[in-house]
mmCIF file of C-alpha atoms and ligand atoms in Angstrom:
data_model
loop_
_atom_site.group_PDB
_atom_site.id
_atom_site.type_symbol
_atom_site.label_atom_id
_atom_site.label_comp_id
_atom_site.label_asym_id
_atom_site.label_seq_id
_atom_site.Cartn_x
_atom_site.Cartn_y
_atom_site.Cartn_z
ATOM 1 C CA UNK A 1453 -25.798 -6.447 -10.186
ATOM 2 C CA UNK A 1454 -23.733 -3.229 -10.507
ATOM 3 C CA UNK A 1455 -26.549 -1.502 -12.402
ATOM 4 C CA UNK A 1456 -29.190 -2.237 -9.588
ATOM 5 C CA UNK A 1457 -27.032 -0.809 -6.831
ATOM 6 C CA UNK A 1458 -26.754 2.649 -8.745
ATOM 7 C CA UNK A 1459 -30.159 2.627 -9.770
ATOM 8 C CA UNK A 1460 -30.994 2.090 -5.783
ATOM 9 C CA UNK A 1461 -28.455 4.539 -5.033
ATOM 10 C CA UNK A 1462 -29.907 7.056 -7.237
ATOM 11 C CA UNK A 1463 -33.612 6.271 -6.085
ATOM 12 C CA UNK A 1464 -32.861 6.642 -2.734
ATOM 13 C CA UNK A 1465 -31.230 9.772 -3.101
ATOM 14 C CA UNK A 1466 -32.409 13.188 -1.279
ATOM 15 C CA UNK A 1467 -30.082 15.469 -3.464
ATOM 16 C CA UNK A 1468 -28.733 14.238 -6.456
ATOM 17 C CA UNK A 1469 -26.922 16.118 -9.233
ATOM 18 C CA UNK A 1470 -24.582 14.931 -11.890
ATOM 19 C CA UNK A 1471 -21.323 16.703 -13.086
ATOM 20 C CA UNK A 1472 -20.699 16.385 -17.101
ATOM 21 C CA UNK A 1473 -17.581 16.365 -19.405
ATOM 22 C CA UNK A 1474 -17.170 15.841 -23.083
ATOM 23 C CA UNK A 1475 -18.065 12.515 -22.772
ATOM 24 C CA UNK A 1476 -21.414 12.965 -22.335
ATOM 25 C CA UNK A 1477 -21.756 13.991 -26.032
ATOM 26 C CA UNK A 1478 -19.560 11.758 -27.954
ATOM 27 C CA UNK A 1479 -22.374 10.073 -29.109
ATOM 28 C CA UNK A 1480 -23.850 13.669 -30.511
ATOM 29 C CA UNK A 1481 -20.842 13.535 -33.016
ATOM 30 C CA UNK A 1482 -18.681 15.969 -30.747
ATOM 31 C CA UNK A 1483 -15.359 15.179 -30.391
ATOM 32 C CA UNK A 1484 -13.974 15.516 -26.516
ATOM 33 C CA UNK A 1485 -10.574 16.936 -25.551
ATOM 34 C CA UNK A 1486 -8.489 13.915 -24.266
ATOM 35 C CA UNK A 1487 -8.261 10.326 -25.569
ATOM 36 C CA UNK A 1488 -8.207 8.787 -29.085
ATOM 37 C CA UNK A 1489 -9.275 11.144 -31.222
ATOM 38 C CA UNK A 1490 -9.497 14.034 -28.968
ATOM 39 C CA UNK A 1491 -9.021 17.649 -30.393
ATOM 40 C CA UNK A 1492 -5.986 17.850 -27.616
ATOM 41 C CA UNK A 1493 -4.525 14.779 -29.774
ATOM 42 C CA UNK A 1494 -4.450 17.142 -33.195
ATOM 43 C CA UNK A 1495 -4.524 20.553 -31.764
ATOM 44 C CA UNK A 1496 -2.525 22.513 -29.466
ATOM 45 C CA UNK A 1497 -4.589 24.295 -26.237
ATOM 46 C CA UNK A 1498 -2.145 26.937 -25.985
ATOM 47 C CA UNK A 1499 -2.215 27.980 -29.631
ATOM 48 C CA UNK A 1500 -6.323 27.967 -29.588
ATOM 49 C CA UNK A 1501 -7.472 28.113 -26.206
ATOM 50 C CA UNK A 1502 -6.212 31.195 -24.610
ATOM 51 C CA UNK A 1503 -6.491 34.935 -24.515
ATOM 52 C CA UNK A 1504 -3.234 35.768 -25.569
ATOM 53 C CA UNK A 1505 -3.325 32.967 -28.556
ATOM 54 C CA UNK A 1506 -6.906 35.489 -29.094
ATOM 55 C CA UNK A 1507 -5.066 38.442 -28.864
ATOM 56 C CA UNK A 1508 -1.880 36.968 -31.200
ATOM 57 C CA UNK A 1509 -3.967 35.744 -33.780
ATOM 58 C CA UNK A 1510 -8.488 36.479 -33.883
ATOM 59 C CA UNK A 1511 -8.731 34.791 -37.030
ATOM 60 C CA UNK A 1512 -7.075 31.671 -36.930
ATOM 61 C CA UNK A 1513 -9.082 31.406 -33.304
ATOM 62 C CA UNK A 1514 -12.419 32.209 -34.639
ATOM 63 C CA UNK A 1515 -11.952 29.508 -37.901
ATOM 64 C CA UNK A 1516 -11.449 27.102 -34.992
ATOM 65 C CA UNK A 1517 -14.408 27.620 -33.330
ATOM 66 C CA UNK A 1518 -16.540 28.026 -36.186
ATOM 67 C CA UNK A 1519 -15.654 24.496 -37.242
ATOM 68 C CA UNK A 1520 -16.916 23.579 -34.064
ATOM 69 C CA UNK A 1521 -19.679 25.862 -33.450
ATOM 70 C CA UNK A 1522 -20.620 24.165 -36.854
ATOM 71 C CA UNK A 1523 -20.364 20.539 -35.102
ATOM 72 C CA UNK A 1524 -22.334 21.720 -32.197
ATOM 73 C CA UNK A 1525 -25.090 23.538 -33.923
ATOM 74 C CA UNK A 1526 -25.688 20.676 -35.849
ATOM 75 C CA UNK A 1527 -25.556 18.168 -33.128
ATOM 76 C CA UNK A 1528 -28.271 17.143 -31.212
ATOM 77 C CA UNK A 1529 -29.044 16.096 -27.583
ATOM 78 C CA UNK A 1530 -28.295 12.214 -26.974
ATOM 79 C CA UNK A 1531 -29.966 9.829 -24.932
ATOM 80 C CA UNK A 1532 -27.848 10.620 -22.129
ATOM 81 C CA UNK A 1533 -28.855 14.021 -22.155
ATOM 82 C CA UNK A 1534 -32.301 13.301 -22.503
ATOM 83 C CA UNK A 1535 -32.359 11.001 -19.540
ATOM 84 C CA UNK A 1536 -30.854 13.832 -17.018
ATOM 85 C CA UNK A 1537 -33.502 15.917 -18.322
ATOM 86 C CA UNK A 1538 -35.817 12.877 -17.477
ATOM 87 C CA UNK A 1539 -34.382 12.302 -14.406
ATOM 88 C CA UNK A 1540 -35.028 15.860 -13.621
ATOM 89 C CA UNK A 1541 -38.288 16.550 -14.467
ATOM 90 C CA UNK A 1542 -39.468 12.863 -12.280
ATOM 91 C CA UNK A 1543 -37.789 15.272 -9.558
ATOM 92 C CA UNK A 1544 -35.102 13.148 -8.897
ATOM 93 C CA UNK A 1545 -31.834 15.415 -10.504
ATOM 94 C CA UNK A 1546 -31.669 18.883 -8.969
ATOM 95 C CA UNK A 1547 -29.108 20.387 -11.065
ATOM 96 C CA UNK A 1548 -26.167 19.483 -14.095
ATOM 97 C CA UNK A 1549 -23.070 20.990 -13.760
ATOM 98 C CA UNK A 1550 -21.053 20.938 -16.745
ATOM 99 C CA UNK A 1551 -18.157 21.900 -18.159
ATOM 100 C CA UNK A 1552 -19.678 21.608 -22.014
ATOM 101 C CA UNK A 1553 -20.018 24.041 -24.146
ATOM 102 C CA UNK A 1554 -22.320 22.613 -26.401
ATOM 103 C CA UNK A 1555 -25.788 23.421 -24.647
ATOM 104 C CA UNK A 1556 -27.063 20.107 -25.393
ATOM 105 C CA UNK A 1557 -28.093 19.623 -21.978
ATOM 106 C CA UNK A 1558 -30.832 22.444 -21.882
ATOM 107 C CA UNK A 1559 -31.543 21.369 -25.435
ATOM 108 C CA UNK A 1560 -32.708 18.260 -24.296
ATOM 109 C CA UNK A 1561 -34.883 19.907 -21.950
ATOM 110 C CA UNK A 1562 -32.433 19.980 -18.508
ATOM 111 C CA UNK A 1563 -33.757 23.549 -16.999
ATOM 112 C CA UNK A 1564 -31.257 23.817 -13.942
ATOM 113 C CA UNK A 1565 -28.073 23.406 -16.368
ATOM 114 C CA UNK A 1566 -24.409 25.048 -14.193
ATOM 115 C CA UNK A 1567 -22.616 26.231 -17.284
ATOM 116 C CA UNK A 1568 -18.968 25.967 -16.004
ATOM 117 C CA UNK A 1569 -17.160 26.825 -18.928
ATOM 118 C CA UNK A 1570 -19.471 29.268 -20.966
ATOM 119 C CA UNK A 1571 -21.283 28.550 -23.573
ATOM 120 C CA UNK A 1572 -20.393 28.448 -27.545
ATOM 121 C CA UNK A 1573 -23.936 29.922 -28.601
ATOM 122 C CA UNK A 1574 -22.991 32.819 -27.335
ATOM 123 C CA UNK A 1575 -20.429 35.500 -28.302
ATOM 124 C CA UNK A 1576 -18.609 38.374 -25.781
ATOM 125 C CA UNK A 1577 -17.174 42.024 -26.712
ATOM 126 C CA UNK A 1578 -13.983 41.660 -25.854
ATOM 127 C CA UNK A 1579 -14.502 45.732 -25.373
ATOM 128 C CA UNK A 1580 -17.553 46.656 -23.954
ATOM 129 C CA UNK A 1581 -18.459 43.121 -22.532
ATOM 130 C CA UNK A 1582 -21.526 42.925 -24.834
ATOM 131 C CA UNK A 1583 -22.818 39.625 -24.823
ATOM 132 C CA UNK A 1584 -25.536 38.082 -27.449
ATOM 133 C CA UNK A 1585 -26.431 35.023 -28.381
ATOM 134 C CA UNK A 1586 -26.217 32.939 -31.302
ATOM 135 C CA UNK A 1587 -28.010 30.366 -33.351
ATOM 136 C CA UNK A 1588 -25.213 29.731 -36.505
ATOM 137 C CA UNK A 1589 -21.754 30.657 -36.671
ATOM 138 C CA UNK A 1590 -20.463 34.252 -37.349
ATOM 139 C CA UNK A 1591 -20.557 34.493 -41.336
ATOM 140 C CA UNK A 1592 -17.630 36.874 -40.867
ATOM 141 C CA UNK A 1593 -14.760 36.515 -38.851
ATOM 142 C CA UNK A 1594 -13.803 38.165 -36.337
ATOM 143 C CA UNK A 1595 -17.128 39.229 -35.867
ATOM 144 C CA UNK A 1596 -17.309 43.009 -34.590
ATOM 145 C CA UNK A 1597 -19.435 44.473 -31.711
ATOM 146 C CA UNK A 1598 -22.269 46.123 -32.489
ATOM 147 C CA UNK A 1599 -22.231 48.561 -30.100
ATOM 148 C CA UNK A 1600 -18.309 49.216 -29.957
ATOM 149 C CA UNK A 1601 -16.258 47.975 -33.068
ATOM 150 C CA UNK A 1602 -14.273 45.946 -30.616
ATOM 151 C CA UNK A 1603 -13.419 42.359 -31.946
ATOM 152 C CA UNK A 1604 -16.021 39.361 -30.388
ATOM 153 C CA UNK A 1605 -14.831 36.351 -29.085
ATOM 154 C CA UNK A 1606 -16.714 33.160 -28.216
ATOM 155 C CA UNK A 1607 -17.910 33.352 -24.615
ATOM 156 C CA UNK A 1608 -16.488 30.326 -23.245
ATOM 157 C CA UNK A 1609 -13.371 29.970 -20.314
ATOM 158 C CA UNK A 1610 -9.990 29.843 -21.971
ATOM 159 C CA UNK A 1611 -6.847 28.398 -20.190
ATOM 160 C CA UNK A 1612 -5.413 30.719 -17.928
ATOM 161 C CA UNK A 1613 -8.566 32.240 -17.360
ATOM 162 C CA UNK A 1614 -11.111 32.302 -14.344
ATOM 163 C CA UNK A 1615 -14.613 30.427 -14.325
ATOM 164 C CA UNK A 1616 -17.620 32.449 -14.295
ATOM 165 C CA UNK A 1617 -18.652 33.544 -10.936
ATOM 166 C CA UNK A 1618 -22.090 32.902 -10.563
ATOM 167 C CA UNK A 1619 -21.832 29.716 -12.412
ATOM 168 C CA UNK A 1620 -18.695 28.412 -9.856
ATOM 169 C CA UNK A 1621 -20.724 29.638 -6.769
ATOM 170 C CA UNK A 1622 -24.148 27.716 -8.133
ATOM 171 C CA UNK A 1623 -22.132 25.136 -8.772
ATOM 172 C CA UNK A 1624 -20.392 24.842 -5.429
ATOM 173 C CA UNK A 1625 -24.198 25.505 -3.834
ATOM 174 C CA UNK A 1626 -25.148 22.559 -5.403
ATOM 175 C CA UNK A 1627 -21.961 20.144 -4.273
ATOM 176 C CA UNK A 1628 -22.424 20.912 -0.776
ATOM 177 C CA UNK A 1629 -26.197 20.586 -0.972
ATOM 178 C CA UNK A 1630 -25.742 16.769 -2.863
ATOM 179 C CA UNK A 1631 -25.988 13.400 -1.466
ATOM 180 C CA UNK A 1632 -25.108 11.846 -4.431
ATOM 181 C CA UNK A 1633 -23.697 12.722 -8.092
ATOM 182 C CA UNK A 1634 -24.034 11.359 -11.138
ATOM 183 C CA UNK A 1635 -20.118 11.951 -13.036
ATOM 184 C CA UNK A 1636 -20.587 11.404 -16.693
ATOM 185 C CA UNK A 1637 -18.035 11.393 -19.495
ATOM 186 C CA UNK A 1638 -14.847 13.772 -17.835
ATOM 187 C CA UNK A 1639 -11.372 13.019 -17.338
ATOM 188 C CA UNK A 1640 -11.824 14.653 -13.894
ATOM 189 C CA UNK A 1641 -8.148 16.577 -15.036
ATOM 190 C CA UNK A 1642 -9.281 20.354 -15.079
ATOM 191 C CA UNK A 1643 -9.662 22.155 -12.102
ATOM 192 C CA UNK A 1644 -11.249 24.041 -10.236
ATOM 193 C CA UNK A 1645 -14.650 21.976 -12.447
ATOM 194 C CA UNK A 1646 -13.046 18.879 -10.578
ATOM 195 C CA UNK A 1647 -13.458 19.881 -7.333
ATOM 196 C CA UNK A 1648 -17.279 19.479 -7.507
ATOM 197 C CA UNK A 1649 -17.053 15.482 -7.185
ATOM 198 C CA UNK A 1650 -14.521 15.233 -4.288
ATOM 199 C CA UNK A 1651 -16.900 18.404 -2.463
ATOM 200 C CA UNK A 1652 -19.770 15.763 -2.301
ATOM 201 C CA UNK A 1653 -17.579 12.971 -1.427
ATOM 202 C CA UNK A 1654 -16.336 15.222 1.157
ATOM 203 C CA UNK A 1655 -19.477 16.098 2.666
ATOM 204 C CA UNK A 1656 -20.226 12.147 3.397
ATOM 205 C CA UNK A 1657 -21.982 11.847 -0.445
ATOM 206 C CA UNK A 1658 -22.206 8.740 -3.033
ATOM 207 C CA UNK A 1659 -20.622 9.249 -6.312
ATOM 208 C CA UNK A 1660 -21.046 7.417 -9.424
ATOM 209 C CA UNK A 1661 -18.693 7.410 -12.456
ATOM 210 C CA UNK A 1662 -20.164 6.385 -15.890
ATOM 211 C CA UNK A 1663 -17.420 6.500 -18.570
ATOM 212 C CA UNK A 1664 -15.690 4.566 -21.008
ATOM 213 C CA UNK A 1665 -12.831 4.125 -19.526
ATOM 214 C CA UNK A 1666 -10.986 4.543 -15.684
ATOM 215 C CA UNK A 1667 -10.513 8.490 -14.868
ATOM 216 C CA UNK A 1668 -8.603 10.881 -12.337
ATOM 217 C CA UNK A 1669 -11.925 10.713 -10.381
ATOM 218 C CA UNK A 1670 -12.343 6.327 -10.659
ATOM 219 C CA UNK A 1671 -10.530 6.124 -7.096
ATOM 220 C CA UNK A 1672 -13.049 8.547 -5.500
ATOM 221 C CA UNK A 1673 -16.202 6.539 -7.159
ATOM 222 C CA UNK A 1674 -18.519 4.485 -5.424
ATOM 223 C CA UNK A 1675 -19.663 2.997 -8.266
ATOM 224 C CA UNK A 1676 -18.191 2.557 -11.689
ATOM 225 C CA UNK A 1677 -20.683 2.099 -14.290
ATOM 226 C CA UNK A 1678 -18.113 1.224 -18.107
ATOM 227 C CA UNK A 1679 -20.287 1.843 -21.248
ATOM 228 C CA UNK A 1680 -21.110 4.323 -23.212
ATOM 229 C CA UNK A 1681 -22.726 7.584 -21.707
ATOM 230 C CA UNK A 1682 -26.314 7.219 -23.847
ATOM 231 C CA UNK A 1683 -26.831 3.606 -23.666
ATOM 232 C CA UNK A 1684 -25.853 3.745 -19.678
ATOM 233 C CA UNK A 1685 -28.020 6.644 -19.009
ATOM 234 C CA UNK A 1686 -30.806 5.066 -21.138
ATOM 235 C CA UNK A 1687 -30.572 1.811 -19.157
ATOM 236 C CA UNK A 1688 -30.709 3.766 -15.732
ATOM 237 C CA UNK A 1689 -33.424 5.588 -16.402
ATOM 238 C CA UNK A 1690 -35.403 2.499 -17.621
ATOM 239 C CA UNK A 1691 -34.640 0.841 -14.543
ATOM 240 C CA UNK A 1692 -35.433 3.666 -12.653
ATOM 241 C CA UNK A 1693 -38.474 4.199 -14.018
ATOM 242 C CA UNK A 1694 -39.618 0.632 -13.332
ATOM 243 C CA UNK A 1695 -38.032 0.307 -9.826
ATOM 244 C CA UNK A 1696 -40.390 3.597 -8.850
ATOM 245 C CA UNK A 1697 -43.576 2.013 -10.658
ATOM 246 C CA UNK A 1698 -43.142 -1.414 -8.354
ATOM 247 C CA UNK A 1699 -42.656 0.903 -5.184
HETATM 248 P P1 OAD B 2525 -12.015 15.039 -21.850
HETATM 249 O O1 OAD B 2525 -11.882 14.962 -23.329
HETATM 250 O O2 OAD B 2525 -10.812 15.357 -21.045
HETATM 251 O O3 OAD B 2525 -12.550 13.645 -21.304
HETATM 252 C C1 OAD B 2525 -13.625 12.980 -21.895
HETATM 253 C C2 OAD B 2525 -13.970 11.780 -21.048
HETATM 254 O O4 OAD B 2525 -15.117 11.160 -21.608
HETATM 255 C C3 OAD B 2525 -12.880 10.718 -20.984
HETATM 256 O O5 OAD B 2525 -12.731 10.284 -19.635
HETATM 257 C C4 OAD B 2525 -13.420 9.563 -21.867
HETATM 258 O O6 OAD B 2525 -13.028 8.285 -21.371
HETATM 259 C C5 OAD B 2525 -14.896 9.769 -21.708
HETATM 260 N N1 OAD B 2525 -15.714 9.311 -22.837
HETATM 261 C C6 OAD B 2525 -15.471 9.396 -24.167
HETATM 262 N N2 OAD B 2525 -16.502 8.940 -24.890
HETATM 263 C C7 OAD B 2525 -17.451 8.556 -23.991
HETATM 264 C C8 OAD B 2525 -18.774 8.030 -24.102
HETATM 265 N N3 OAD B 2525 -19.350 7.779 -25.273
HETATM 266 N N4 OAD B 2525 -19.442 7.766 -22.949
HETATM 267 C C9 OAD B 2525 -18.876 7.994 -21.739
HETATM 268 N N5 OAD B 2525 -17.648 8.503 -21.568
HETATM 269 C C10 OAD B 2525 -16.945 8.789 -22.680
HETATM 270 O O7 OAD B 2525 -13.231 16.029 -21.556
HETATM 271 P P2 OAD B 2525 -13.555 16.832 -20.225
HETATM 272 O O8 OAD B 2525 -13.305 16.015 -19.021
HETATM 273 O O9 OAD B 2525 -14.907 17.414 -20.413
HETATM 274 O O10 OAD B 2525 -12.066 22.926 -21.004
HETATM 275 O O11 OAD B 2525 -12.490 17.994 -20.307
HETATM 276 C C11 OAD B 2525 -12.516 19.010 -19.374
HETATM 277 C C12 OAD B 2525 -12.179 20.330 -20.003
HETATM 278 O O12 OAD B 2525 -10.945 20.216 -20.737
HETATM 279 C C13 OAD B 2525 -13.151 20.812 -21.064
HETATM 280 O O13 OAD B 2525 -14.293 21.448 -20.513
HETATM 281 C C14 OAD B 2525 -12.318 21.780 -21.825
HETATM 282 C C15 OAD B 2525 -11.064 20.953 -21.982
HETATM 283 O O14 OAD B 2525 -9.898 21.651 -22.210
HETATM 284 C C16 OAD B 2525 -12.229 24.154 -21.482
HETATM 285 O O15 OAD B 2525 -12.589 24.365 -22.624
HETATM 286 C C17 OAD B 2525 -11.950 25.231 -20.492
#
């Protein structure tokens, strides 16, 4: 059975990590980008999601996000995020990389979390840099910095605009270093986040797709788990969990 084959795959692992995409909290009541009744299906990316749609127009921007920073910061972690954070603290995940926003993942207790694409808890001067974090949207929009006057914007990556750093080098550490990853929930369609499953295929690794549906990244899986990301998750953990107590 398909199922026992990744759970093997995952036991037997030396260095496994898993790569994460909006998928992954669906079932938190967060919508994802692509599909259905993605936000890229009723909103436009260039008219929200980059610096100069920031610099055209802060307000219509920040009522965006503070819809969705409303979503998020009333979401909370799945069963697919608690079983990474499972997985992890059993010793078998090393890291998540993912390209969410949300935070759910160190919400449900994940502690090496590879935040590719920022975070929406926290807000950046667009000025001074300033960053702080947050715990409820800005009551007022634009909010201002504190230290500068300059206008705040949400400190996530825009299109057009380069990944953090030290988040794309940790994450690339942790590609070359995996045997195996776990991809959960992405369309596999933005790069340079993409890269990170075809880097462990590259270096001789397994990789595992769980999604809903067939993805950019289906013809580089090993294995092709079709569900839902919290009842899949929740299943391979259970089975993991029991393979390791009969070992
Ligand atoms: P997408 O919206 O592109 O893809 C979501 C994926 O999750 C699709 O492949 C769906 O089939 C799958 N999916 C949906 N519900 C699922 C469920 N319950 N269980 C499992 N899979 C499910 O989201 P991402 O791949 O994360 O970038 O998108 C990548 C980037 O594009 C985002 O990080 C964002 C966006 O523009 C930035 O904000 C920079």
């Amino acid at each position: 059975m398909l199922l026992d084959d990744v759970v093997e795959a995952i036991v037997s692992s030396r260095f496994l990590i898993a790569f994460t995409g909006a998928g992954v909290s669906v079932e938190s009541g967060i919508p994802s980008f692509r599909g259905r009744n993605g936000l890229w299906r009723r909103f436009k990316p260039e008219e929200l999601a980059t610096p100069k749609a920031f610099r055209r127009n802060p307000l219509l921007i920040w009522e965006w996000y503070r819809w969705r920073m409303e979503i998020v910061f009333n979401a909370k972690p799945n069963p697919a995020h608690k079983a990474l954070a499972r997985l992890e603290s059993m010793g078998l995940l090393k890291c998540v990389i993912t390209q969410n926003v949300d935070g759910l993942h160190r919400l449900a207790g994940s502690k090496c979390v590879v935040e590719l694409h920022g975070s929406i808890r926290r807000i950046r001067c667009i000025g001074c840099g300033y960053r702080v974090e947050i715990d409820s949207p800005p009551r007022e929009v634009p909010p201002k910095c504190p230290l500068c006057s300059s206008l705040m914007r949400p400190d996530v990556v825009w299109f057009g605009e380069p990944l953090p750093e030290d988040e794309w080098s940790r994450a690339l550490d942790y590609a070359c270093r995996a045997d195996t990853v776990l991809v959960i929930g992405t369309s596999g369609v933005v790069y340079p986040a993409a890269y990170i499953p075809y880097i462990v295929k590259e270096h001789g690794g397994v990789v595992i797709e769980v999604n809903i549906g067939d993805t950019m990244l289906t013809p580089i899986a090993d294995y092709r788990v079709r569900g839902r990301a919290g009842e899949v998750m929740d299943e391979i953990l259970k089975k993991v969990m029991e393979k390791l107590k009969s070992s």
